[in-house]
Amino acid sequence: MESKWTSEWLWAAAIVVRSLPAITFPTIPELLARRVEVSTPVNSFKRLQEGLFLYERGVSPYDGGVFHQAPLLLPLFSFFGTYPSSKILTVEALYALLDILNAEALISISSTGQAMRTRLFTSPRAEDRRNDLMVGAAYLFNPFTILSWFGRSTSNITNTAIIHAVSSAVNGNAFNCMLALAVASYLSMYPILLLPPLALICWDRHSQRKGESSASGTPNTDSRRVPGAIFVGKLLAILLGTLGVLFWTSYVLMGSWDFIPATYGMQLAVPDLTPNIGVWWYFLIEIFDPFRDFFLGVFWLHIVIYVGSLTVRIRRQPLFVITTLLGIFSVFKPYPSISDVSLYFAFLPLYRHIFPLMRYSFVSLTTVLYATLLGPAFYYLWIYAGSGNANFFYAITLVWTLGLSILLSDSLYAILRDEWEVERPEMKGKQIRRI
């Protein structure tokens, strides 16, 4: 009962933190909705409003070349309304509900202990368990999460689908996992790359249930172990079937397949070079057109190549593979925003037991903080004051990328060190040096 009341107070505090500034300063949401750190061409709430305006008047929202988001978002936001005074259920309430559902799912993930104990690995620090509510609180009160709520980025909906896909996987519900992954992939495309580690989690949980049933001697038809190939085939059938239903529904809604090049083709070809906190836009502005396709292929290969390598190397901890991939996506995807970073930071506290093993956490976090504070200033000097140029803002985005890259590599070192100490327990607590 105490935990229940504590969680309820946590939800209430999160709502207060979001609603009070919005009520006191009603212009904040509109201001943040225009910020390049919050909104990109593929998740902007302002662009969604324009697409919704065209959709409600019987015009294809993709004709203007401004709207680049999934078609099924249009009837959803048409139902909820895009302005606080339009309907009782407002967008702000919807986003607050999503944040609370995300926090509850993260707490559920933490309570399973999958970050410390898996089917193939048990951390030597597995006893270092703390209150699971800390994971939910870290997400709800993360400044990036709050700013994303104010900016009403549609990436928040994608984040919800990803978090619930992971939550379903660690709780052994493979069907719901694939459904949520299909929704996330439909909305933003790149989450499909999380399929290998999610499939491994589902398989491990399936094998654990089979082992528990055999050990107890209790027959359970739901825990019958099936061959790995058949299990993966079922997962793919659910994923592809759900995606097929979503695409067909979108086709019926739009009356054509024009939404595919306008949404997924947009992310693959990156024709809109609006500045953002990523590294693609400036590079694609500077290179010559004959080399554009080559470098686009290199950039996408750079993202995809991590999936297989991390899944194989850290096979025993697939949840950490997902956490690392989310961090890589937040840095190297073509249109990143702080909403992507907030998702990575949401999963990172699950591995708080390896924080003492990280060597450069102070450097990485201060670098991210430095870039967070100076990014808006450099953008203002370039766009509004006219006393700088694009190099000002791109330089600070490189610092931002550097900080996140250090954090990614440092956490990867810590998790490998944690695994190594299982093999070499006599080295626990000792410093190592590369020779």
Short mmCIF file of C-alpha atoms in Angstrom, two decimals:
data_model
loop_
_atom_site.label_atom_id
_atom_site.label_comp_id
_atom_site.label_asym_id
_atom_site.label_seq_id
_atom_site.Cartn_x
_atom_site.Cartn_y
_atom_site.Cartn_z
CA MET A 1 0.00 0.00 0.00
CA GLU A 2 2.89 2.34 0.77
CA SER A 3 4.36 1.79 -2.70
CA LYS A 4 0.96 2.47 -4.28
CA TRP A 5 0.56 5.74 -2.45
CA THR A 6 4.14 6.69 -3.28
CA SER A 7 3.56 6.10 -6.99
CA GLU A 8 0.35 8.10 -6.88
CA TRP A 9 2.19 11.01 -5.29
CA LEU A 10 4.85 10.66 -8.00
CA TRP A 11 2.21 10.93 -10.76
CA ALA A 12 0.65 13.94 -9.04
CA ALA A 13 4.00 15.71 -8.70
CA ALA A 14 4.77 15.07 -12.38
CA ILE A 15 1.44 16.61 -13.43
CA VAL A 16 2.03 19.64 -11.21
CA VAL A 17 5.53 20.19 -12.60
CA ARG A 18 4.09 20.20 -16.11
CA SER A 19 0.86 22.08 -15.60
CA LEU A 20 2.02 24.94 -13.36
CA PRO A 21 4.53 26.45 -15.82
CA ALA A 22 2.06 25.95 -18.69
CA ILE A 23 -0.65 27.81 -16.78
CA THR A 24 1.68 30.53 -15.49
CA PHE A 25 3.42 31.07 -18.83
CA PRO A 26 0.94 30.00 -21.53
CA THR A 27 3.31 31.00 -24.37
CA ILE A 28 5.92 28.37 -23.42
CA PRO A 29 4.36 25.49 -25.45
CA GLU A 30 4.17 27.58 -28.62
CA LEU A 31 7.73 28.80 -28.10
CA LEU A 32 9.19 25.34 -27.58
CA ALA A 33 7.16 23.88 -30.45
CA ARG A 34 9.25 26.05 -32.78
CA ARG A 35 12.63 25.19 -31.27
CA VAL A 36 14.91 23.07 -33.45
CA GLU A 37 16.08 21.16 -30.38
CA VAL A 38 12.53 19.96 -29.74
CA SER A 39 10.88 19.83 -33.16
CA THR A 40 12.15 18.38 -36.42
CA PRO A 41 10.47 17.98 -39.83
CA VAL A 42 9.33 14.47 -38.87
CA ASN A 43 7.94 15.13 -35.37
CA SER A 44 6.95 18.82 -35.30
CA PHE A 45 3.62 19.62 -33.71
CA LYS A 46 3.33 22.79 -35.82
CA ARG A 47 3.64 20.71 -39.00
CA LEU A 48 1.10 18.27 -37.61
CA GLN A 49 -1.32 21.17 -37.15
CA GLU A 50 -0.88 22.18 -40.77
CA GLY A 51 -1.40 18.62 -41.94
CA LEU A 52 -4.48 18.35 -39.76
CA PHE A 53 -5.82 21.61 -41.21
CA LEU A 54 -5.59 20.16 -44.72
CA TYR A 55 -6.93 16.76 -43.67
CA GLU A 56 -10.07 18.21 -42.06
CA ARG A 57 -10.80 20.12 -45.28
CA GLY A 58 -10.53 17.11 -47.56
CA VAL A 59 -7.08 17.98 -48.96
CA SER A 60 -4.19 15.53 -48.88
CA PRO A 61 -1.88 16.66 -46.05
CA TYR A 62 1.15 15.53 -48.04
CA ASP A 63 0.50 17.85 -51.02
CA GLY A 64 2.19 20.85 -49.43
CA GLY A 65 5.48 19.10 -48.71
CA VAL A 66 5.33 20.16 -45.04
CA PHE A 67 3.69 17.23 -43.26
CA HIS A 68 5.91 14.13 -42.99
CA GLN A 69 4.32 12.07 -40.23
CA ALA A 70 2.25 8.90 -40.12
CA PRO A 71 -1.31 9.26 -41.49
CA LEU A 72 -3.04 7.66 -38.50
CA LEU A 73 -1.88 10.54 -36.31
CA LEU A 74 -4.35 12.76 -38.14
CA PRO A 75 -7.62 11.15 -36.95
CA LEU A 76 -6.09 10.75 -33.48
CA PHE A 77 -5.31 14.44 -33.07
CA SER A 78 -8.51 15.38 -34.86
CA PHE A 79 -10.36 13.59 -32.07
CA PHE A 80 -8.36 15.15 -29.24
CA GLY A 81 -8.10 18.58 -30.83
CA THR A 82 -4.98 20.66 -31.33
CA TYR A 83 -5.84 23.59 -29.09
CA PRO A 84 -6.57 23.48 -25.34
CA SER A 85 -9.97 25.11 -25.75
CA SER A 86 -11.17 22.89 -28.57
CA LYS A 87 -12.20 19.79 -26.63
CA ILE A 88 -12.22 18.44 -23.10
CA LEU A 89 -9.46 15.91 -23.80
CA THR A 90 -6.61 18.17 -24.89
CA VAL A 91 -3.25 17.35 -26.35
CA GLU A 92 -1.55 18.43 -23.15
CA ALA A 93 -3.58 15.92 -21.13
CA LEU A 94 -2.83 13.20 -23.67
CA TYR A 95 0.91 13.82 -23.46
CA ALA A 96 0.82 13.92 -19.65
CA LEU A 97 -0.98 10.57 -19.66
CA LEU A 98 1.65 9.13 -22.00
CA ASP A 99 4.44 10.27 -19.68
CA ILE A 100 2.76 8.61 -16.70
CA LEU A 101 2.20 5.39 -18.65
CA ASN A 102 5.84 5.45 -19.72
CA ALA A 103 7.03 5.90 -16.14
CA GLU A 104 4.82 3.04 -14.97
CA ALA A 105 6.20 0.80 -17.72
CA LEU A 106 9.78 1.72 -16.79
CA ILE A 107 9.07 0.85 -13.16
CA SER A 108 7.68 -2.47 -14.36
CA ILE A 109 10.86 -3.11 -16.36
CA SER A 110 13.01 -2.28 -13.33
CA SER A 111 10.98 -4.52 -11.02
CA THR A 112 11.68 -7.59 -13.19
CA GLY A 113 15.40 -7.25 -12.47
CA GLN A 114 16.29 -7.97 -16.11
CA ALA A 115 18.98 -5.30 -15.99
CA MET A 116 20.88 -7.36 -13.39
CA ARG A 117 19.75 -10.94 -13.89
CA THR A 118 19.02 -12.55 -17.24
CA ARG A 119 18.79 -16.15 -18.33
CA LEU A 120 22.49 -16.23 -19.20
CA PHE A 121 24.02 -13.64 -16.86
CA THR A 122 23.87 -12.46 -13.26
CA SER A 123 25.74 -9.32 -12.36
CA PRO A 124 28.07 -9.50 -9.33
CA ARG A 125 26.29 -6.32 -8.24
CA ALA A 126 22.83 -7.85 -8.54
CA GLU A 127 22.14 -7.29 -4.86
CA ASP A 128 22.51 -3.54 -5.33
CA ARG A 129 18.76 -3.09 -5.76
CA ARG A 130 17.18 0.25 -5.03
CA ASN A 131 13.67 1.63 -5.15
CA ASP A 132 12.21 0.98 -8.58
CA LEU A 133 10.28 4.25 -8.34
CA MET A 134 13.58 6.05 -8.83
CA VAL A 135 13.57 4.92 -12.48
CA GLY A 136 10.10 6.38 -13.05
CA ALA A 137 11.02 9.58 -11.22
CA ALA A 138 14.21 9.95 -13.27
CA TYR A 139 12.11 9.83 -16.42
CA LEU A 140 9.25 12.07 -15.29
CA PHE A 141 11.50 14.82 -13.92
CA ASN A 142 14.15 14.68 -16.61
CA PRO A 143 14.33 18.21 -18.08
CA PHE A 144 14.42 16.79 -21.61
CA THR A 145 11.22 14.83 -20.96
CA ILE A 146 9.49 17.92 -19.60
CA LEU A 147 10.63 20.09 -22.51
CA SER A 148 9.38 17.45 -24.95
CA TRP A 149 6.01 17.54 -23.19
CA PHE A 150 5.86 21.31 -23.60
CA GLY A 151 6.90 21.08 -27.26
CA ARG A 152 4.30 18.35 -27.92
CA SER A 153 6.66 16.44 -30.15
CA THR A 154 5.03 13.40 -31.74
CA SER A 155 8.22 11.48 -30.91
CA ASN A 156 6.67 11.11 -27.45
CA ILE A 157 4.11 8.72 -28.94
CA THR A 158 6.89 6.70 -30.57
CA ASN A 159 8.74 6.61 -27.24
CA THR A 160 5.62 5.26 -25.55
CA ALA A 161 5.39 2.43 -28.06
CA ILE A 162 9.08 1.58 -27.64
CA ILE A 163 8.94 1.58 -23.83
CA HIS A 164 5.86 -0.63 -23.80
CA ALA A 165 7.44 -2.99 -26.33
CA VAL A 166 10.38 -3.46 -23.96
CA SER A 167 8.09 -3.75 -20.94
CA SER A 168 6.03 -6.45 -22.65
CA ALA A 169 9.18 -8.32 -23.66
CA VAL A 170 10.74 -8.43 -20.18
CA ASN A 171 7.40 -9.49 -18.73
CA GLY A 172 7.16 -12.37 -21.18
CA ASN A 173 4.37 -11.04 -23.40
CA ALA A 174 5.85 -11.51 -26.87
CA PHE A 175 2.58 -10.76 -28.67
CA ASN A 176 2.14 -7.32 -27.11
CA CYS A 177 5.84 -6.65 -27.62
CA MET A 178 5.57 -7.14 -31.37
CA LEU A 179 2.37 -5.10 -31.53
CA ALA A 180 4.03 -2.17 -29.77
CA LEU A 181 7.17 -2.49 -31.90
CA ALA A 182 5.05 -2.45 -35.06
CA VAL A 183 3.33 0.76 -33.91
CA ALA A 184 6.67 2.38 -33.10
CA SER A 185 8.14 1.34 -36.45
CA TYR A 186 5.06 2.61 -38.27
CA LEU A 187 5.41 6.00 -36.59
CA SER A 188 9.15 6.48 -36.93
CA MET A 189 10.70 3.61 -38.95
CA TYR A 190 14.00 3.27 -37.04
CA PRO A 191 12.56 1.26 -34.06
CA ILE A 192 12.39 -1.77 -36.37
CA LEU A 193 16.13 -2.07 -35.71
CA LEU A 194 15.31 -3.04 -32.11
CA LEU A 195 13.80 -6.32 -33.31
CA PRO A 196 16.89 -8.57 -32.73
CA PRO A 197 17.45 -7.67 -29.04
CA LEU A 198 13.70 -7.65 -28.35
CA ALA A 199 13.39 -11.09 -29.93
CA LEU A 200 16.23 -12.32 -27.70
CA ILE A 201 14.47 -11.02 -24.59
CA CYS A 202 11.23 -12.72 -25.65
CA TRP A 203 13.08 -15.98 -26.28
CA ASP A 204 14.90 -15.82 -22.96
CA ARG A 205 11.67 -15.21 -21.07
CA HIS A 206 10.02 -18.04 -22.97
CA SER A 207 12.89 -20.37 -22.04
CA GLN A 208 12.79 -19.26 -18.41
CA ARG A 209 9.08 -20.00 -18.15
CA LYS A 210 9.71 -23.45 -19.63
CA GLY A 211 12.49 -24.07 -17.12
CA GLU A 212 10.38 -22.94 -14.18
CA SER A 213 7.52 -25.17 -15.31
CA SER A 214 9.84 -28.18 -15.64
CA ALA A 215 11.45 -27.55 -12.26
CA SER A 216 8.09 -27.34 -10.48
CA GLY A 217 6.74 -30.38 -12.27
CA THR A 218 3.55 -28.52 -13.09
CA PRO A 219 2.31 -29.00 -16.66
CA ASN A 220 1.63 -25.72 -18.39
CA THR A 221 0.53 -25.68 -22.00
CA ASP A 222 1.45 -21.99 -22.30
CA SER A 223 5.09 -22.69 -21.46
CA ARG A 224 5.79 -25.40 -24.03
CA ARG A 225 9.13 -24.64 -25.58
CA VAL A 226 9.06 -24.35 -29.32
CA PRO A 227 12.10 -24.40 -31.65
CA GLY A 228 13.88 -21.08 -32.01
CA ALA A 229 13.16 -20.74 -35.73
CA ILE A 230 9.43 -21.26 -35.20
CA PHE A 231 9.43 -18.81 -32.30
CA VAL A 232 11.15 -16.12 -34.37
CA GLY A 233 8.80 -16.86 -37.27
CA LYS A 234 5.80 -16.23 -35.02
CA LEU A 235 7.30 -12.94 -33.86
CA LEU A 236 7.90 -11.84 -37.45
CA ALA A 237 4.38 -12.87 -38.45
CA ILE A 238 2.89 -10.72 -35.67
CA LEU A 239 5.16 -7.78 -36.50
CA LEU A 240 4.64 -7.87 -40.26
CA GLY A 241 0.92 -8.58 -39.91
CA THR A 242 0.44 -5.58 -37.64
CA LEU A 243 2.47 -3.36 -39.95
CA GLY A 244 0.40 -4.59 -42.88
CA VAL A 245 -2.83 -3.66 -41.09
CA LEU A 246 -1.45 -0.22 -40.21
CA PHE A 247 -0.31 0.46 -43.77
CA TRP A 248 -3.59 -0.75 -45.26
CA THR A 249 -5.57 1.40 -42.84
CA SER A 250 -3.42 4.37 -43.82
CA TYR A 251 -4.06 3.65 -47.49
CA VAL A 252 -7.81 3.53 -46.90
CA LEU A 253 -7.63 6.76 -44.92
CA MET A 254 -5.53 8.64 -47.47
CA GLY A 255 -6.85 7.02 -50.65
CA SER A 256 -3.32 6.51 -52.04
CA TRP A 257 0.16 5.35 -51.14
CA ASP A 258 1.60 8.86 -51.33
CA PHE A 259 2.25 8.84 -47.60
CA ILE A 260 5.09 6.29 -47.95
CA PRO A 261 7.57 8.52 -49.83
CA ALA A 262 6.39 11.54 -47.81
CA THR A 263 7.11 9.86 -44.47
CA TYR A 264 9.60 6.99 -44.71
CA GLY A 265 11.18 8.19 -47.94
CA MET A 266 11.67 11.53 -46.23
CA GLN A 267 13.75 9.92 -43.49
CA LEU A 268 15.75 7.79 -45.91
CA ALA A 269 16.59 10.51 -48.43
CA VAL A 270 16.77 13.46 -45.95
CA PRO A 271 15.66 16.16 -48.43
CA ASP A 272 14.72 18.65 -45.68
CA LEU A 273 17.94 20.09 -44.23
CA THR A 274 16.33 22.13 -41.48
CA PRO A 275 18.93 22.54 -38.68
CA ASN A 276 18.62 20.15 -35.75
CA ILE A 277 20.83 18.73 -33.00
CA GLY A 278 22.11 15.97 -35.28
CA VAL A 279 25.16 15.76 -37.52
CA TRP A 280 23.53 15.03 -40.90
CA TRP A 281 22.05 18.38 -41.93
CA TYR A 282 25.24 20.45 -42.10
CA PHE A 283 27.25 17.70 -43.75
CA LEU A 284 24.62 17.18 -46.47
CA ILE A 285 24.53 20.93 -47.11
CA GLU A 286 28.28 21.06 -47.68
CA ILE A 287 28.88 17.97 -49.83
CA PHE A 288 28.50 17.97 -53.61
CA ASP A 289 25.32 16.43 -55.00
CA PRO A 290 27.08 13.58 -56.91
CA PHE A 291 28.33 12.22 -53.57
CA ARG A 292 25.07 12.66 -51.67
CA ASP A 293 23.67 9.14 -52.23
CA PHE A 294 26.99 7.57 -51.27
CA PHE A 295 27.19 9.37 -47.95
CA LEU A 296 23.53 8.74 -47.21
CA GLY A 297 24.24 5.05 -47.58
CA VAL A 298 27.30 5.35 -45.34
CA PHE A 299 25.34 7.20 -42.65
CA TRP A 300 22.52 4.67 -42.62
CA LEU A 301 24.99 1.77 -42.64
CA HIS A 302 26.71 3.40 -39.68
CA ILE A 303 23.46 3.16 -37.71
CA VAL A 304 22.45 -0.32 -38.83
CA ILE A 305 25.85 -1.93 -38.30
CA TYR A 306 25.65 -1.48 -34.53
CA VAL A 307 22.55 -3.67 -34.27
CA GLY A 308 24.19 -6.96 -35.19
CA SER A 309 27.53 -6.30 -33.54
CA LEU A 310 26.08 -5.23 -30.18
CA THR A 311 23.48 -8.03 -30.20
CA VAL A 312 26.17 -10.65 -30.74
CA ARG A 313 28.77 -9.20 -28.37
CA ILE A 314 26.37 -8.51 -25.47
CA ARG A 315 24.09 -11.46 -26.15
CA ARG A 316 23.72 -12.19 -22.45
CA GLN A 317 22.23 -8.74 -21.74
CA PRO A 318 19.84 -7.85 -24.59
CA LEU A 319 18.15 -5.12 -22.53
CA PHE A 320 21.43 -3.22 -22.42
CA VAL A 321 21.72 -3.66 -26.19
CA ILE A 322 18.38 -1.86 -26.52
CA THR A 323 19.54 0.89 -24.16
CA THR A 324 22.74 1.44 -26.14
CA LEU A 325 20.95 1.37 -29.49
CA LEU A 326 18.52 4.03 -28.27
CA GLY A 327 21.52 6.19 -27.37
CA ILE A 328 23.06 5.62 -30.79
CA PHE A 329 19.80 6.52 -32.50
CA SER A 330 19.56 9.74 -30.48
CA VAL A 331 22.97 10.76 -31.82
CA PHE A 332 23.16 9.46 -35.37
CA LYS A 333 19.60 9.34 -36.76
CA PRO A 334 18.91 11.98 -39.46
CA TYR A 335 16.36 14.03 -37.48
CA PRO A 336 17.13 13.67 -33.76
CA SER A 337 15.60 15.74 -30.99
CA ILE A 338 15.82 15.95 -27.22
CA SER A 339 12.88 13.55 -27.05
CA ASP A 340 15.19 10.80 -28.36
CA VAL A 341 17.77 11.68 -25.72
CA SER A 342 15.11 11.58 -23.00
CA LEU A 343 14.25 8.02 -24.08
CA TYR A 344 17.91 6.97 -23.77
CA PHE A 345 18.17 8.63 -20.36
CA ALA A 346 14.97 6.82 -19.33
CA PHE A 347 16.62 3.40 -19.75
CA LEU A 348 20.04 4.32 -18.43
CA PRO A 349 18.99 4.36 -14.71
CA LEU A 350 18.06 0.69 -15.04
CA TYR A 351 21.82 0.09 -14.97
CA ARG A 352 22.60 2.25 -11.98
CA HIS A 353 24.55 -0.70 -10.52
CA ILE A 354 27.29 -0.11 -13.11
CA PHE A 355 27.55 3.64 -12.55
CA PRO A 356 30.52 3.19 -10.16
CA LEU A 357 32.39 1.44 -12.99
CA MET A 358 32.02 4.37 -15.38
CA ARG A 359 35.17 6.45 -15.69
CA TYR A 360 34.09 9.58 -17.54
CA SER A 361 30.55 10.21 -16.30
CA PHE A 362 31.46 13.69 -15.00
CA VAL A 363 33.05 14.68 -18.32
CA SER A 364 30.18 13.35 -20.43
CA LEU A 365 27.39 14.85 -18.32
CA THR A 366 29.05 18.26 -18.03
CA THR A 367 29.67 18.25 -21.79
CA VAL A 368 25.99 17.52 -22.44
CA LEU A 369 25.00 20.24 -19.95
CA TYR A 370 27.41 22.69 -21.59
CA ALA A 371 25.93 22.01 -25.04
CA THR A 372 22.38 22.16 -23.67
CA LEU A 373 22.91 25.65 -22.29
CA LEU A 374 24.93 27.07 -25.19
CA GLY A 375 22.96 25.46 -28.03
CA PRO A 376 20.02 27.91 -27.91
CA ALA A 377 22.43 30.84 -27.52
CA PHE A 378 24.45 29.88 -30.59
CA TYR A 379 21.28 29.33 -32.61
CA TYR A 380 20.06 32.79 -31.58
CA LEU A 381 23.37 34.36 -32.65
CA TRP A 382 23.09 32.70 -36.03
CA ILE A 383 19.38 33.11 -36.90
CA TYR A 384 18.19 36.17 -34.99
CA ALA A 385 21.16 38.34 -34.03
CA GLY A 386 22.98 37.77 -37.31
CA SER A 387 26.34 37.93 -35.55
CA GLY A 388 27.24 34.32 -36.31
CA ASN A 389 26.82 31.71 -39.01
CA ALA A 390 25.85 28.05 -39.32
CA ASN A 391 29.24 27.01 -37.98
CA PHE A 392 28.28 28.41 -34.56
CA PHE A 393 25.32 26.12 -34.14
CA TYR A 394 26.91 23.11 -35.83
CA ALA A 395 29.94 23.39 -33.56
CA ILE A 396 27.80 23.15 -30.45
CA THR A 397 25.89 20.19 -31.91
CA LEU A 398 29.25 18.45 -32.33
CA VAL A 399 29.96 19.10 -28.65
CA TRP A 400 26.53 17.66 -27.85
CA THR A 401 27.33 14.60 -29.96
CA LEU A 402 30.70 14.25 -28.25
CA GLY A 403 29.14 14.28 -24.78
CA LEU A 404 26.59 11.61 -25.66
CA SER A 405 29.23 9.52 -27.45
CA ILE A 406 31.45 9.57 -24.37
CA LEU A 407 28.51 8.52 -22.21
CA LEU A 408 27.67 5.69 -24.63
CA SER A 409 31.23 4.35 -24.78
CA ASP A 410 31.69 4.71 -21.03
CA SER A 411 28.52 2.77 -20.22
CA LEU A 412 29.56 0.12 -22.72
CA TYR A 413 32.93 -0.19 -20.97
CA ALA A 414 31.19 -0.48 -17.59
CA ILE A 415 28.86 -3.27 -18.72
CA LEU A 416 31.76 -5.22 -20.26
CA ARG A 417 33.77 -4.74 -17.08
CA ASP A 418 30.81 -6.04 -15.10
CA GLU A 419 30.71 -9.16 -17.28
CA TRP A 420 34.47 -9.59 -17.04
CA GLU A 421 34.36 -9.57 -13.24
CA VAL A 422 32.06 -12.58 -13.36
CA GLU A 423 34.77 -14.47 -15.24
CA ARG A 424 37.56 -12.99 -13.08
CA PRO A 425 36.04 -12.39 -9.64
CA GLU A 426 39.46 -11.77 -8.12
CA MET A 427 39.69 -8.57 -10.19
CA LYS A 428 36.58 -7.01 -8.68
CA GLY A 429 37.34 -3.53 -7.41
CA LYS A 430 40.79 -3.43 -8.98
CA GLN A 431 41.92 -1.03 -11.66
CA ILE A 432 42.87 -2.34 -15.06
CA ARG A 433 45.28 -0.89 -17.54
CA ARG A 434 45.62 -1.54 -21.25
CA ILE A 435 49.16 -2.56 -22.20
#
